[in-house]
Amino acid sequence: MDIIYDLHSHSTASDGTLTPTQLVQRAHEAGVSVLALTDHDSTEGITEAQQAASMCDLQLVPGAEISVTWTGRTIHIVALGINPHSPSLQQGLKKLVEFRHWRAEEIGRKLELKGIGGAYEAARTLSNGTLISRTHFARFLVEQGRAKDMRAVFRHYLVKGKPGHVHGEWASLDEAVGWIREAGGQAVIAHPARYRLTRTKLRKLIRDFRDAGGAALEVVSGSHSVDEAFTMAAHAKDYELLSSAGSDFHSPEQSWTELGRLPPLPHGCVPVWRDWGFC
Ligand code: AMP
Ligand code: MN
Ligand code: MN
Ligand code: MN
């Protein structure tokens, strides 16, 4: 039987709704053999996930999804196979989490000015007080009936130009890739088709990423169409980068893709897991 890899997922340590233990159990039930836990800007869930993975026949890859600002845009860089105790990685993530707390207070203030009270407190409660994401605000706003679903709530409240938007300056691309490499991991551009970059800009991003020491593109993603996966496979080949695959699972209710339910990497891709020794 083929090994099923899912190298992008979230738990309650960031904006997922399952605890690391529940996430690992669900992945195992879905037939996933190798799961990466890649919480936004945090490695807090990894110890628990590793414990849960050791109870079933699942390999847990320690990871993270690091928020980066590149030419004024937010880009996500997935880290795979990191040592979560790496000091430079932890120092870097600490700054991002602190920024998230400040941003959350700002978002709360801005929504308050628009007559929406209690958003900061609600988002904090929904996040268990660990790491606050726009997703937590979005869940509160949907509960309040401000919009019909998550997609609509982002569009009306939380993106640039909308009442609850706060500009973020995250890590630089070089910093993020540097922390990942120092932690012994591989850096991957998450869901590259989601940034709505022109072909020229996307290729500039891939070049900058490769020059910084990046390893792979997330060719297959829960948020990519089949066509987008083929386009990204061609870019990976052009730049001699490896290819990754991940669902970007957040929650049983709010995910476009179930854990492990991914098409195979297009023909000719070199998998990011080639040298991991699981096959
Ligand atoms: P943050 O990193 O706190 O700015 O939040 C970004 C997160 O919000 C992403 O990781 C997604 O999980 C979520 N997100 C962004 N845009 C949307 C959308 N249109 N619909 C649903 N979730 C979204
Ligand atoms: Mn997310
Ligand atoms: Mn992402
Ligand atoms: Mn993600």
PDB file of N, CA and C in Angstrom, residues 169-240:
ATOM      1  N   GLU A 169       3.738  43.396   9.750  1.00  0.00           N
ATOM      2  CA  GLU A 169       5.115  43.217   9.258  1.00  0.00           C
ATOM      3  C   GLU A 169       5.615  41.941   9.930  1.00  0.00           C
ATOM      4  N   TRP A 170       5.727  40.871   9.165  1.00  0.00           N
ATOM      5  CA  TRP A 170       6.129  39.579   9.734  1.00  0.00           C
ATOM      6  C   TRP A 170       7.638  39.388   9.573  1.00  0.00           C
ATOM      7  N   ALA A 171       8.102  38.168   9.557  1.00  0.00           N
ATOM      8  CA  ALA A 171       9.537  37.906   9.361  1.00  0.00           C
ATOM      9  C   ALA A 171       9.909  38.180   7.901  1.00  0.00           C
ATOM     10  N   SER A 172      11.198  38.410   7.633  1.00  0.00           N
ATOM     11  CA  SER A 172      11.618  38.482   6.229  1.00  0.00           C
ATOM     12  C   SER A 172      11.797  37.044   5.719  1.00  0.00           C
ATOM     13  N   LEU A 173      11.789  36.913   4.398  1.00  0.00           N
ATOM     14  CA  LEU A 173      11.967  35.579   3.801  1.00  0.00           C
ATOM     15  C   LEU A 173      13.297  34.973   4.245  1.00  0.00           C
ATOM     16  N   ASP A 174      14.357  35.780   4.219  1.00  0.00           N
ATOM     17  CA  ASP A 174      15.679  35.283   4.621  1.00  0.00           C
ATOM     18  C   ASP A 174      15.698  34.825   6.077  1.00  0.00           C
ATOM     19  N   GLU A 175      15.043  35.618   6.943  1.00  0.00           N
ATOM     20  CA  GLU A 175      14.991  35.227   8.368  1.00  0.00           C
ATOM     21  C   GLU A 175      14.304  33.878   8.531  1.00  0.00           C
ATOM     22  N   ALA A 176      13.110  33.761   7.953  1.00  0.00           N
ATOM     23  CA  ALA A 176      12.313  32.536   8.157  1.00  0.00           C
ATOM     24  C   ALA A 176      13.058  31.305   7.637  1.00  0.00           C
ATOM     25  N   VAL A 177      13.599  31.415   6.421  1.00  0.00           N
ATOM     26  CA  VAL A 177      14.309  30.257   5.865  1.00  0.00           C
ATOM     27  C   VAL A 177      15.557  29.961   6.709  1.00  0.00           C
ATOM     28  N   GLY A 178      16.214  31.032   7.193  1.00  0.00           N
ATOM     29  CA  GLY A 178      17.400  30.860   8.047  1.00  0.00           C
ATOM     30  C   GLY A 178      17.056  30.115   9.343  1.00  0.00           C
ATOM     31  N   TRP A 179      15.961  30.517  10.007  1.00  0.00           N
ATOM     32  CA  TRP A 179      15.570  29.831  11.265  1.00  0.00           C
ATOM     33  C   TRP A 179      15.295  28.354  10.996  1.00  0.00           C
ATOM     34  N   ILE A 180      14.618  28.085   9.875  1.00  0.00           N
ATOM     35  CA  ILE A 180      14.243  26.697   9.559  1.00  0.00           C
ATOM     36  C   ILE A 180      15.502  25.859   9.326  1.00  0.00           C
ATOM     37  N   ARG A 181      16.438  26.420   8.586  1.00  0.00           N
ATOM     38  CA  ARG A 181      17.672  25.668   8.297  1.00  0.00           C
ATOM     39  C   ARG A 181      18.493  25.466   9.567  1.00  0.00           C
ATOM     40  N   GLU A 182      18.559  26.506  10.399  1.00  0.00           N
ATOM     41  CA  GLU A 182      19.305  26.351  11.661  1.00  0.00           C
ATOM     42  C   GLU A 182      18.669  25.301  12.558  1.00  0.00           C
ATOM     43  N   ALA A 183      17.345  25.129  12.399  1.00  0.00           N
ATOM     44  CA  ALA A 183      16.636  24.112  13.192  1.00  0.00           C
ATOM     45  C   ALA A 183      16.676  22.749  12.496  1.00  0.00           C
ATOM     46  N   GLY A 184      17.482  22.632  11.435  1.00  0.00           N
ATOM     47  CA  GLY A 184      17.665  21.340  10.762  1.00  0.00           C
ATOM     48  C   GLY A 184      16.520  20.939   9.851  1.00  0.00           C
ATOM     49  N   GLY A 185      15.659  21.913   9.491  1.00  0.00           N
ATOM     50  CA  GLY A 185      14.470  21.563   8.702  1.00  0.00           C
ATOM     51  C   GLY A 185      14.566  21.975   7.246  1.00  0.00           C
ATOM     52  N   GLN A 186      13.508  21.655   6.510  1.00  0.00           N
ATOM     53  CA  GLN A 186      13.380  22.049   5.109  1.00  0.00           C
ATOM     54  C   GLN A 186      12.297  23.120   5.011  1.00  0.00           C
ATOM     55  N   ALA A 187      12.577  24.170   4.222  1.00  0.00           N
ATOM     56  CA  ALA A 187      11.613  25.259   4.038  1.00  0.00           C
ATOM     57  C   ALA A 187      10.813  25.016   2.759  1.00  0.00           C
ATOM     58  N   VAL A 188       9.513  25.284   2.851  1.00  0.00           N
ATOM     59  CA  VAL A 188       8.587  25.021   1.735  1.00  0.00           C
ATOM     60  C   VAL A 188       7.698  26.252   1.542  1.00  0.00           C
ATOM     61  N   ILE A 189       7.528  26.747   0.323  1.00  0.00           N
ATOM     62  CA  ILE A 189       6.544  27.825   0.095  1.00  0.00           C
ATOM     63  C   ILE A 189       5.155  27.198   0.166  1.00  0.00           C
ATOM     64  N   ALA A 190       4.352  27.641   1.163  1.00  0.00           N
ATOM     65  CA  ALA A 190       3.004  27.100   1.332  1.00  0.00           C
ATOM     66  C   ALA A 190       2.083  27.616   0.229  1.00  0.00           C
ATOM     67  N   HIS A 191       1.170  26.767  -0.212  1.00  0.00           N
ATOM     68  CA  HIS A 191       0.105  27.101  -1.187  1.00  0.00           C
ATOM     69  C   HIS A 191       0.479  28.260  -2.127  1.00  0.00           C
ATOM     70  N   PRO A 192       1.505  28.069  -2.973  1.00  0.00           N
ATOM     71  CA  PRO A 192       2.001  29.190  -3.800  1.00  0.00           C
ATOM     72  C   PRO A 192       0.973  29.784  -4.759  1.00  0.00           C
ATOM     73  N   ALA A 193      -0.056  29.065  -5.096  1.00  0.00           N
ATOM     74  CA  ALA A 193      -1.053  29.621  -6.028  1.00  0.00           C
ATOM     75  C   ALA A 193      -2.047  30.552  -5.334  1.00  0.00           C
ATOM     76  N   ARG A 194      -2.013  30.592  -3.990  1.00  0.00           N
ATOM     77  CA  ARG A 194      -3.003  31.384  -3.252  1.00  0.00           C
ATOM     78  C   ARG A 194      -2.672  32.881  -3.161  1.00  0.00           C
ATOM     79  N   TYR A 195      -1.477  33.286  -3.562  1.00  0.00           N
ATOM     80  CA  TYR A 195      -1.083  34.684  -3.331  1.00  0.00           C
ATOM     81  C   TYR A 195      -1.510  35.614  -4.460  1.00  0.00           C
ATOM     82  N   ARG A 196      -2.109  35.066  -5.479  1.00  0.00           N
ATOM     83  CA  ARG A 196      -2.551  35.854  -6.637  1.00  0.00           C
ATOM     84  C   ARG A 196      -1.425  36.716  -7.191  1.00  0.00           C
ATOM     85  N   LEU A 197      -0.248  36.120  -7.334  1.00  0.00           N
ATOM     86  CA  LEU A 197       0.882  36.828  -7.916  1.00  0.00           C
ATOM     87  C   LEU A 197       0.859  36.622  -9.426  1.00  0.00           C
ATOM     88  N   THR A 198       1.365  37.617 -10.151  1.00  0.00           N
ATOM     89  CA  THR A 198       1.550  37.408 -11.587  1.00  0.00           C
ATOM     90  C   THR A 198       2.632  36.341 -11.736  1.00  0.00           C
ATOM     91  N   ARG A 199       2.709  35.785 -12.934  1.00  0.00           N
ATOM     92  CA  ARG A 199       3.713  34.750 -13.182  1.00  0.00           C
ATOM     93  C   ARG A 199       5.126  35.297 -12.906  1.00  0.00           C
ATOM     94  N   THR A 200       5.375  36.546 -13.313  1.00  0.00           N
ATOM     95  CA  THR A 200       6.695  37.152 -13.109  1.00  0.00           C
ATOM     96  C   THR A 200       7.006  37.296 -11.622  1.00  0.00           C
ATOM     97  N   LYS A 201       6.027  37.785 -10.857  1.00  0.00           N
ATOM     98  CA  LYS A 201       6.223  37.979  -9.411  1.00  0.00           C
ATOM     99  C   LYS A 201       6.419  36.644  -8.701  1.00  0.00           C
ATOM    100  N   LEU A 202       5.620  35.653  -9.110  1.00  0.00           N
ATOM    101  CA  LEU A 202       5.734  34.340  -8.474  1.00  0.00           C
ATOM    102  C   LEU A 202       7.126  33.759  -8.717  1.00  0.00           C
ATOM    103  N   ARG A 203       7.619  33.926  -9.939  1.00  0.00           N
ATOM    104  CA  ARG A 203       8.947  33.383 -10.242  1.00  0.00           C
ATOM    105  C   ARG A 203      10.034  34.144  -9.484  1.00  0.00           C
ATOM    106  N   LYS A 204       9.811  35.439  -9.240  1.00  0.00           N
ATOM    107  CA  LYS A 204      10.755  36.223  -8.430  1.00  0.00           C
ATOM    108  C   LYS A 204      10.743  35.699  -6.978  1.00  0.00           C
ATOM    109  N   LEU A 205       9.527  35.417  -6.469  1.00  0.00           N
ATOM    110  CA  LEU A 205       9.425  34.859  -5.116  1.00  0.00           C
ATOM    111  C   LEU A 205      10.178  33.528  -5.036  1.00  0.00           C
ATOM    112  N   ILE A 206       9.959  32.674  -6.022  1.00  0.00           N
ATOM    113  CA  ILE A 206      10.600  31.352  -5.991  1.00  0.00           C
ATOM    114  C   ILE A 206      12.125  31.495  -6.066  1.00  0.00           C
ATOM    115  N   ARG A 207      12.591  32.443  -6.888  1.00  0.00           N
ATOM    116  CA  ARG A 207      14.046  32.667  -6.998  1.00  0.00           C
ATOM    117  C   ARG A 207      14.611  33.166  -5.671  1.00  0.00           C
ATOM    118  N   ASP A 208      13.949  34.173  -5.083  1.00  0.00           N
ATOM    119  CA  ASP A 208      14.423  34.714  -3.793  1.00  0.00           C
ATOM    120  C   ASP A 208      14.445  33.612  -2.726  1.00  0.00           C
ATOM    121  N   PHE A 209      13.394  32.783  -2.760  1.00  0.00           N
ATOM    122  CA  PHE A 209      13.267  31.689  -1.788  1.00  0.00           C
ATOM    123  C   PHE A 209      14.401  30.676  -1.984  1.00  0.00           C
ATOM    124  N   ARG A 210      14.641  30.310  -3.214  1.00  0.00           N
ATOM    125  CA  ARG A 210      15.712  29.341  -3.484  1.00  0.00           C
ATOM    126  C   ARG A 210      17.062  29.924  -3.096  1.00  0.00           C
ATOM    127  N   ASP A 211      17.289  31.204  -3.410  1.00  0.00           N
ATOM    128  CA  ASP A 211      18.559  31.843  -3.063  1.00  0.00           C
ATOM    129  C   ASP A 211      18.753  31.911  -1.550  1.00  0.00           C
ATOM    130  N   ALA A 212      17.642  31.999  -0.806  1.00  0.00           N
ATOM    131  CA  ALA A 212      17.730  32.046   0.661  1.00  0.00           C
ATOM    132  C   ALA A 212      18.009  30.660   1.253  1.00  0.00           C
ATOM    133  N   GLY A 213      17.901  29.611   0.431  1.00  0.00           N
ATOM    134  CA  GLY A 213      18.134  28.254   0.925  1.00  0.00           C
ATOM    135  C   GLY A 213      16.868  27.430   1.064  1.00  0.00           C
ATOM    136  N   GLY A 214      15.791  27.862   0.439  1.00  0.00           N
ATOM    137  CA  GLY A 214      14.521  27.120   0.473  1.00  0.00           C
ATOM    138  C   GLY A 214      14.635  25.803  -0.274  1.00  0.00           C
ATOM    139  N   ALA A 215      13.813  24.814   0.145  1.00  0.00           N
ATOM    140  CA  ALA A 215      13.945  23.458  -0.394  1.00  0.00           C
ATOM    141  C   ALA A 215      12.835  23.055  -1.355  1.00  0.00           C
ATOM    142  N   ALA A 216      11.597  23.511  -1.112  1.00  0.00           N
ATOM    143  CA  ALA A 216      10.478  22.912  -1.851  1.00  0.00           C
ATOM    144  C   ALA A 216       9.320  23.872  -2.056  1.00  0.00           C
ATOM    145  N   LEU A 217       8.470  23.541  -3.026  1.00  0.00           N
ATOM    146  CA  LEU A 217       7.186  24.211  -3.221  1.00  0.00           C
ATOM    147  C   LEU A 217       6.085  23.246  -2.805  1.00  0.00           C
ATOM    148  N   GLU A 218       5.030  23.785  -2.185  1.00  0.00           N
ATOM    149  CA  GLU A 218       3.866  22.950  -1.879  1.00  0.00           C
ATOM    150  C   GLU A 218       3.045  22.855  -3.167  1.00  0.00           C
ATOM    151  N   VAL A 219       3.351  21.855  -3.943  1.00  0.00           N
ATOM    152  CA  VAL A 219       2.739  21.700  -5.267  1.00  0.00           C
ATOM    153  C   VAL A 219       1.291  21.251  -5.131  1.00  0.00           C
ATOM    154  N   VAL A 220       1.077  20.247  -4.293  1.00  0.00           N
ATOM    155  CA  VAL A 220      -0.275  19.753  -4.034  1.00  0.00           C
ATOM    156  C   VAL A 220      -0.732  20.318  -2.699  1.00  0.00           C
ATOM    157  N   SER A 221      -1.863  21.041  -2.732  1.00  0.00           N
ATOM    158  CA  SER A 221      -2.387  21.668  -1.523  1.00  0.00           C
ATOM    159  C   SER A 221      -3.896  21.505  -1.519  1.00  0.00           C
ATOM    160  N   GLY A 222      -4.469  21.450  -0.314  1.00  0.00           N
ATOM    161  CA  GLY A 222      -5.925  21.406  -0.202  1.00  0.00           C
ATOM    162  C   GLY A 222      -6.579  22.613  -0.842  1.00  0.00           C
ATOM    163  N   SER A 223      -5.815  23.709  -1.011  1.00  0.00           N
ATOM    164  CA  SER A 223      -6.409  24.892  -1.624  1.00  0.00           C
ATOM    165  C   SER A 223      -5.926  25.123  -3.055  1.00  0.00           C
ATOM    166  N   HIS A 224      -5.363  24.097  -3.693  1.00  0.00           N
ATOM    167  CA  HIS A 224      -4.976  24.217  -5.110  1.00  0.00           C
ATOM    168  C   HIS A 224      -5.915  23.392  -5.989  1.00  0.00           C
ATOM    169  N   SER A 225      -6.209  23.912  -7.162  1.00  0.00           N
ATOM    170  CA  SER A 225      -6.928  23.108  -8.156  1.00  0.00           C
ATOM    171  C   SER A 225      -5.916  22.172  -8.826  1.00  0.00           C
ATOM    172  N   VAL A 226      -6.428  21.237  -9.611  1.00  0.00           N
ATOM    173  CA  VAL A 226      -5.542  20.312 -10.331  1.00  0.00           C
ATOM    174  C   VAL A 226      -4.626  21.099 -11.271  1.00  0.00           C
ATOM    175  N   ASP A 227      -5.189  22.101 -11.957  1.00  0.00           N
ATOM    176  CA  ASP A 227      -4.386  22.921 -12.875  1.00  0.00           C
ATOM    177  C   ASP A 227      -3.281  23.657 -12.136  1.00  0.00           C
ATOM    178  N   GLU A 228      -3.636  24.209 -10.963  1.00  0.00           N
ATOM    179  CA  GLU A 228      -2.627  24.940 -10.185  1.00  0.00           C
ATOM    180  C   GLU A 228      -1.495  24.005  -9.753  1.00  0.00           C
ATOM    181  N   ALA A 229      -1.836  22.775  -9.401  1.00  0.00           N
ATOM    182  CA  ALA A 229      -0.795  21.820  -9.013  1.00  0.00           C
ATOM    183  C   ALA A 229       0.154  21.558 -10.183  1.00  0.00           C
ATOM    184  N   PHE A 230      -0.399  21.436 -11.384  1.00  0.00           N
ATOM    185  CA  PHE A 230       0.468  21.200 -12.551  1.00  0.00           C
ATOM    186  C   PHE A 230       1.365  22.404 -12.822  1.00  0.00           C
ATOM    187  N   THR A 231       0.799  23.611 -12.671  1.00  0.00           N
ATOM    188  CA  THR A 231       1.612  24.827 -12.882  1.00  0.00           C
ATOM    189  C   THR A 231       2.753  24.882 -11.867  1.00  0.00           C
ATOM    190  N   MET A 232       2.434  24.596 -10.598  1.00  0.00           N
ATOM    191  CA  MET A 232       3.472  24.659  -9.554  1.00  0.00           C
ATOM    192  C   MET A 232       4.519  23.563  -9.750  1.00  0.00           C
ATOM    193  N   ALA A 233       4.089  22.412 -10.257  1.00  0.00           N
ATOM    194  CA  ALA A 233       5.041  21.330 -10.528  1.00  0.00           C
ATOM    195  C   ALA A 233       6.053  21.778 -11.586  1.00  0.00           C
ATOM    196  N   ALA A 234       5.569  22.532 -12.582  1.00  0.00           N
ATOM    197  CA  ALA A 234       6.476  23.022 -13.636  1.00  0.00           C
ATOM    198  C   ALA A 234       7.475  24.023 -13.059  1.00  0.00           C
ATOM    199  N   HIS A 235       6.992  24.909 -12.154  1.00  0.00           N
ATOM    200  CA  HIS A 235       7.909  25.877 -11.521  1.00  0.00           C
ATOM    201  C   HIS A 235       8.954  25.134 -10.669  1.00  0.00           C
ATOM    202  N   ALA A 236       8.509  24.134  -9.910  1.00  0.00           N
ATOM    203  CA  ALA A 236       9.445  23.385  -9.061  1.00  0.00           C
ATOM    204  C   ALA A 236      10.533  22.756  -9.926  1.00  0.00           C
ATOM    205  N   LYS A 237      10.121  22.215 -11.053  1.00  0.00           N
ATOM    206  CA  LYS A 237      11.076  21.570 -11.955  1.00  0.00           C
ATOM    207  C   LYS A 237      12.071  22.604 -12.493  1.00  0.00           C
ATOM    208  N   ASP A 238      11.559  23.762 -12.949  1.00  0.00           N
ATOM    209  CA  ASP A 238      12.415  24.825 -13.500  1.00  0.00           C
ATOM    210  C   ASP A 238      13.482  25.259 -12.503  1.00  0.00           C
ATOM    211  N   TYR A 239      13.094  25.367 -11.243  1.00  0.00           N
ATOM    212  CA  TYR A 239      14.028  25.885 -10.234  1.00  0.00           C
ATOM    213  C   TYR A 239      14.714  24.773  -9.444  1.00  0.00           C
ATOM    214  N   GLU A 240      14.535  23.535  -9.898  1.00  0.00           N
ATOM    215  CA  GLU A 240      15.158  22.372  -9.239  1.00  0.00           C
ATOM    216  C   GLU A 240      14.845  22.343  -7.751  1.00  0.00           C
TER     217      GLU A 240
END
